[in-house]
């Protein structure tokens, strides 16, 4: 939407945000399971990469929505960033193969990239942090 100003893109982004934020299987800490429909919930891996991407997207999306919706988005972002920044999800320096985030899931059904660090998790985490910093 930022590049095209086509309303349909903003409408779709808002629908996606609502689906994610209001999903009954979104955990309280806002770090989603690898799939909202995974039959093993809550005994299935979380996905830090999805949380980082969501945080980056919602931070940008706040610029294009009304104040009430913006506040709702930022509450989710704050929860995600605080959780991702906790020792549970942030690696100790020198560990985790020099990645920042732990506990991402790439392709659970293929038994690939399950509960591992992922490049794009760190990318979107840093993107979210940068967008938050630039808002102030």
mmCIF file of N, CA, C and O in Angstrom, residues 30-82:
data_model
loop_
_atom_site.group_PDB
_atom_site.id
_atom_site.type_symbol
_atom_site.label_atom_id
_atom_site.label_comp_id
_atom_site.label_asym_id
_atom_site.label_seq_id
_atom_site.Cartn_x
_atom_site.Cartn_y
_atom_site.Cartn_z
ATOM 1 N N UNK A 30 1.943 -13.438 22.167
ATOM 2 C CA UNK A 30 1.888 -13.062 20.745
ATOM 3 C C UNK A 30 3.013 -13.658 19.893
ATOM 4 O O UNK A 30 3.330 -13.144 18.822
ATOM 5 N N UNK A 31 3.585 -14.753 20.348
ATOM 6 C CA UNK A 31 4.537 -15.505 19.524
ATOM 7 C C UNK A 31 3.750 -16.700 19.010
ATOM 8 O O UNK A 31 3.452 -17.632 19.758
ATOM 9 N N UNK A 32 3.361 -16.675 17.719
ATOM 10 C CA UNK A 32 2.451 -17.707 17.211
ATOM 11 C C UNK A 32 3.082 -19.093 17.141
ATOM 12 O O UNK A 32 4.297 -19.249 17.106
ATOM 13 N N UNK A 33 2.210 -20.064 17.132
ATOM 14 C CA UNK A 33 2.644 -21.434 16.834
ATOM 15 C C UNK A 33 3.008 -21.492 15.359
ATOM 16 O O UNK A 33 2.635 -20.607 14.575
ATOM 17 N N UNK A 34 3.714 -22.527 14.966
ATOM 18 C CA UNK A 34 4.147 -22.610 13.569
ATOM 19 C C UNK A 34 2.957 -22.599 12.616
ATOM 20 O O UNK A 34 3.083 -22.199 11.467
ATOM 21 N N UNK A 35 1.789 -23.009 13.109
ATOM 22 C CA UNK A 35 0.560 -22.982 12.307
ATOM 23 C C UNK A 35 -0.612 -22.827 13.276
ATOM 24 O O UNK A 35 -0.708 -23.566 14.253
ATOM 25 N N UNK A 36 -1.480 -21.868 13.009
ATOM 26 C CA UNK A 36 -2.629 -21.656 13.893
ATOM 27 C C UNK A 36 -3.541 -22.882 13.952
ATOM 28 O O UNK A 36 -4.309 -23.030 14.887
ATOM 29 N N UNK A 37 -3.484 -23.736 12.955
ATOM 30 C CA UNK A 37 -4.353 -24.910 12.921
ATOM 31 C C UNK A 37 -3.634 -26.209 13.291
ATOM 32 O O UNK A 37 -4.170 -27.293 13.068
ATOM 33 N N UNK A 38 -2.432 -26.094 13.831
ATOM 34 C CA UNK A 38 -1.690 -27.297 14.221
ATOM 35 C C UNK A 38 -2.493 -28.069 15.262
ATOM 36 O O UNK A 38 -2.908 -27.502 16.276
ATOM 37 N N UNK A 39 -2.746 -29.349 15.029
ATOM 38 C CA UNK A 39 -3.581 -30.115 15.958
ATOM 39 C C UNK A 39 -2.936 -30.338 17.330
ATOM 40 O O UNK A 39 -3.639 -30.610 18.284
ATOM 41 N N UNK A 40 -1.635 -30.164 17.438
ATOM 42 C CA UNK A 40 -0.940 -30.422 18.707
ATOM 43 C C UNK A 40 -0.878 -29.201 19.635
ATOM 44 O O UNK A 40 -0.270 -29.266 20.691
ATOM 45 N N UNK A 41 -1.469 -28.076 19.246
ATOM 46 C CA UNK A 41 -1.425 -26.882 20.099
ATOM 47 C C UNK A 41 -1.989 -27.233 21.471
ATOM 48 O O UNK A 41 -3.034 -27.868 21.539
ATOM 49 N N UNK A 42 -1.326 -26.900 22.552
ATOM 50 C CA UNK A 42 -0.172 -26.028 22.706
ATOM 51 C C UNK A 42 1.162 -26.755 22.703
ATOM 52 O O UNK A 42 2.193 -26.149 22.973
ATOM 53 N N UNK A 43 1.174 -28.019 22.397
ATOM 54 C CA UNK A 43 2.411 -28.804 22.417
ATOM 55 C C UNK A 43 3.033 -28.897 21.035
ATOM 56 O O UNK A 43 3.304 -29.997 20.529
ATOM 57 N N UNK A 44 3.269 -27.749 20.436
ATOM 58 C CA UNK A 44 3.884 -27.684 19.115
ATOM 59 C C UNK A 44 4.784 -26.458 19.092
ATOM 60 O O UNK A 44 4.585 -25.533 19.887
ATOM 61 N N UNK A 45 5.783 -26.434 18.230
ATOM 62 C CA UNK A 45 6.744 -25.317 18.252
ATOM 63 C C UNK A 45 6.121 -23.951 17.968
ATOM 64 O O UNK A 45 5.158 -23.821 17.214
ATOM 65 N N UNK A 46 6.729 -22.956 18.577
ATOM 66 C CA UNK A 46 6.397 -21.564 18.307
ATOM 67 C C UNK A 46 7.243 -21.103 17.120
ATOM 68 O O UNK A 46 8.176 -21.793 16.694
ATOM 69 N N UNK A 47 6.944 -19.909 16.642
ATOM 70 C CA UNK A 47 7.680 -19.401 15.484
ATOM 71 C C UNK A 47 8.075 -17.944 15.701
ATOM 72 O O UNK A 47 7.304 -17.031 15.415
ATOM 73 N N UNK A 48 9.303 -17.750 16.201
ATOM 74 C CA UNK A 48 9.814 -16.401 16.434
ATOM 75 C C UNK A 48 9.910 -15.619 15.131
ATOM 76 O O UNK A 48 9.717 -14.402 15.122
ATOM 77 N N UNK A 49 10.182 -16.301 14.023
ATOM 78 C CA UNK A 49 10.276 -15.588 12.743
ATOM 79 C C UNK A 49 8.936 -14.990 12.350
ATOM 80 O O UNK A 49 8.866 -13.859 11.855
ATOM 81 N N UNK A 50 7.858 -15.701 12.591
ATOM 82 C CA UNK A 50 6.526 -15.171 12.284
ATOM 83 C C UNK A 50 6.224 -13.969 13.171
ATOM 84 O O UNK A 50 5.691 -12.957 12.698
ATOM 85 N N UNK A 51 6.577 -14.048 14.441
ATOM 86 C CA UNK A 51 6.339 -12.925 15.345
ATOM 87 C C UNK A 51 7.132 -11.701 14.910
ATOM 88 O O UNK A 51 6.610 -10.576 14.932
ATOM 89 N N UNK A 52 8.372 -11.885 14.508
ATOM 90 C CA UNK A 52 9.200 -10.759 14.070
ATOM 91 C C UNK A 52 8.620 -10.116 12.816
ATOM 92 O O UNK A 52 8.551 -8.884 12.711
ATOM 93 N N UNK A 53 8.178 -10.935 11.886
ATOM 94 C CA UNK A 53 7.570 -10.407 10.663
ATOM 95 C C UNK A 53 6.278 -9.659 10.979
ATOM 96 O O UNK A 53 6.043 -8.557 10.463
ATOM 97 N N UNK A 54 5.463 -10.221 11.827
ATOM 98 C CA UNK A 54 4.205 -9.576 12.212
ATOM 99 C C UNK A 54 4.490 -8.232 12.876
ATOM 100 O O UNK A 54 3.847 -7.223 12.569
ATOM 101 N N UNK A 55 5.469 -8.195 13.767
ATOM 102 C CA UNK A 55 5.810 -6.946 14.463
ATOM 103 C C UNK A 55 6.261 -5.875 13.470
ATOM 104 O O UNK A 55 5.848 -4.713 13.576
ATOM 105 N N UNK A 56 7.077 -6.246 12.513
ATOM 106 C CA UNK A 56 7.538 -5.278 11.508
ATOM 107 C C UNK A 56 6.367 -4.777 10.670
ATOM 108 O O UNK A 56 6.236 -3.577 10.410
ATOM 109 N N UNK A 57 5.514 -5.691 10.251
ATOM 110 C CA UNK A 57 4.376 -5.315 9.401
ATOM 111 C C UNK A 57 3.377 -4.437 10.150
ATOM 112 O O UNK A 57 2.926 -3.407 9.624
ATOM 113 N N UNK A 58 3.033 -4.816 11.360
ATOM 114 C CA UNK A 58 2.060 -4.034 12.124
ATOM 115 C C UNK A 58 2.597 -2.645 12.449
ATOM 116 O O UNK A 58 1.839 -1.673 12.460
ATOM 117 N N UNK A 59 3.899 -2.547 12.701
ATOM 118 C CA UNK A 59 4.485 -1.235 12.992
ATOM 119 C C UNK A 59 4.302 -0.309 11.798
ATOM 120 O O UNK A 59 3.911 0.848 11.950
ATOM 121 N N UNK A 60 4.548 -0.804 10.611
ATOM 122 C CA UNK A 60 4.331 0.034 9.434
ATOM 123 C C UNK A 60 2.849 0.305 9.209
ATOM 124 O O UNK A 60 2.456 1.419 8.869
ATOM 125 N N UNK A 61 2.041 -0.698 9.394
ATOM 126 C CA UNK A 61 0.613 -0.564 9.128
ATOM 127 C C UNK A 61 -0.046 0.492 10.017
ATOM 128 O O UNK A 61 -1.046 1.092 9.626
ATOM 129 N N UNK A 62 0.529 0.757 11.178
ATOM 130 C CA UNK A 62 -0.049 1.769 12.064
ATOM 131 C C UNK A 62 -0.115 3.146 11.419
ATOM 132 O O UNK A 62 -0.950 3.975 11.810
ATOM 133 N N UNK A 63 0.732 3.391 10.444
ATOM 134 C CA UNK A 63 0.735 4.699 9.765
ATOM 135 C C UNK A 63 -0.461 4.885 8.839
ATOM 136 O O UNK A 63 -0.697 5.992 8.371
ATOM 137 N N UNK A 64 -1.200 3.823 8.562
ATOM 138 C CA UNK A 64 -2.252 3.881 7.550
ATOM 139 C C UNK A 64 -3.647 3.572 8.092
ATOM 140 O O UNK A 64 -4.573 3.376 7.317
ATOM 141 N N UNK A 65 -3.763 3.501 9.406
ATOM 142 C CA UNK A 65 -5.056 3.159 10.013
ATOM 143 C C UNK A 65 -5.452 4.228 11.029
ATOM 144 O O UNK A 65 -4.645 5.080 11.401
ATOM 145 N N UNK A 66 -6.687 4.156 11.510
ATOM 146 C CA UNK A 66 -7.167 5.106 12.501
ATOM 147 C C UNK A 66 -6.448 4.890 13.837
ATOM 148 O O UNK A 66 -5.796 3.869 14.054
ATOM 149 N N UNK A 67 -6.574 5.865 14.731
ATOM 150 C CA UNK A 67 -5.856 5.854 16.001
ATOM 151 C C UNK A 67 -6.181 4.637 16.859
ATOM 152 O O UNK A 67 -5.289 4.025 17.444
ATOM 153 N N UNK A 68 -7.434 4.263 16.931
ATOM 154 C CA UNK A 68 -7.837 3.108 17.737
ATOM 155 C C UNK A 68 -7.194 1.822 17.230
ATOM 156 O O UNK A 68 -6.667 1.020 18.014
ATOM 157 N N UNK A 69 -7.224 1.631 15.933
ATOM 158 C CA UNK A 69 -6.615 0.435 15.332
ATOM 159 C C UNK A 69 -5.109 0.481 15.500
ATOM 160 O O UNK A 69 -4.476 -0.541 15.803
ATOM 161 N N UNK A 70 -4.532 1.644 15.328
ATOM 162 C CA UNK A 70 -3.092 1.807 15.507
ATOM 163 C C UNK A 70 -2.671 1.394 16.916
ATOM 164 O O UNK A 70 -1.681 0.687 17.103
ATOM 165 N N UNK A 71 -3.432 1.821 17.914
ATOM 166 C CA UNK A 71 -3.120 1.451 19.305
ATOM 167 C C UNK A 71 -3.217 -0.056 19.507
ATOM 168 O O UNK A 71 -2.394 -0.660 20.200
ATOM 169 N N UNK A 72 -4.215 -0.663 18.901
ATOM 170 C CA UNK A 72 -4.381 -2.121 19.004
ATOM 171 C C UNK A 72 -3.171 -2.828 18.397
ATOM 172 O O UNK A 72 -2.624 -3.765 18.978
ATOM 173 N N UNK A 73 -2.756 -2.374 17.219
ATOM 174 C CA UNK A 73 -1.584 -2.969 16.565
ATOM 175 C C UNK A 73 -0.335 -2.809 17.433
ATOM 176 O O UNK A 73 0.454 -3.741 17.602
ATOM 177 N N UNK A 74 -0.157 -1.614 17.984
ATOM 178 C CA UNK A 74 1.048 -1.356 18.773
ATOM 179 C C UNK A 74 1.076 -2.153 20.072
ATOM 180 O O UNK A 74 2.158 -2.497 20.557
ATOM 181 N N UNK A 75 -0.071 -2.483 20.633
ATOM 182 C CA UNK A 75 -0.091 -3.349 21.822
ATOM 183 C C UNK A 75 0.467 -4.729 21.480
ATOM 184 O O UNK A 75 1.228 -5.313 22.253
ATOM 185 N N UNK A 76 0.090 -5.235 20.316
ATOM 186 C CA UNK A 76 0.606 -6.536 19.873
ATOM 187 C C UNK A 76 2.103 -6.432 19.622
ATOM 188 O O UNK A 76 2.888 -7.287 20.055
ATOM 189 N N UNK A 77 2.517 -5.392 18.917
ATOM 190 C CA UNK A 77 3.942 -5.200 18.623
ATOM 191 C C UNK A 77 4.754 -5.128 19.913
ATOM 192 O O UNK A 77 5.793 -5.787 20.035
ATOM 193 N N UNK A 78 4.293 -4.352 20.868
ATOM 194 C CA UNK A 78 5.019 -4.221 22.126
ATOM 195 C C UNK A 78 5.151 -5.578 22.825
ATOM 196 O O UNK A 78 6.228 -5.936 23.313
ATOM 197 N N UNK A 79 4.089 -6.337 22.850
ATOM 198 C CA UNK A 79 4.137 -7.673 23.461
ATOM 199 C C UNK A 79 5.129 -8.556 22.720
ATOM 200 O O UNK A 79 5.945 -9.252 23.344
ATOM 201 N N UNK A 80 5.073 -8.549 21.399
ATOM 202 C CA UNK A 80 5.986 -9.383 20.612
ATOM 203 C C UNK A 80 7.441 -8.983 20.822
ATOM 204 O O UNK A 80 8.306 -9.838 21.039
ATOM 205 N N UNK A 81 7.722 -7.698 20.755
ATOM 206 C CA UNK A 81 9.107 -7.236 20.888
ATOM 207 C C UNK A 81 9.648 -7.534 22.282
ATOM 208 O O UNK A 81 10.789 -7.976 22.438
ATOM 209 N N UNK A 82 8.838 -7.317 23.300
ATOM 210 C CA UNK A 82 9.287 -7.633 24.661
ATOM 211 C C UNK A 82 9.535 -9.139 24.825
ATOM 212 O O UNK A 82 10.501 -9.553 25.456
#
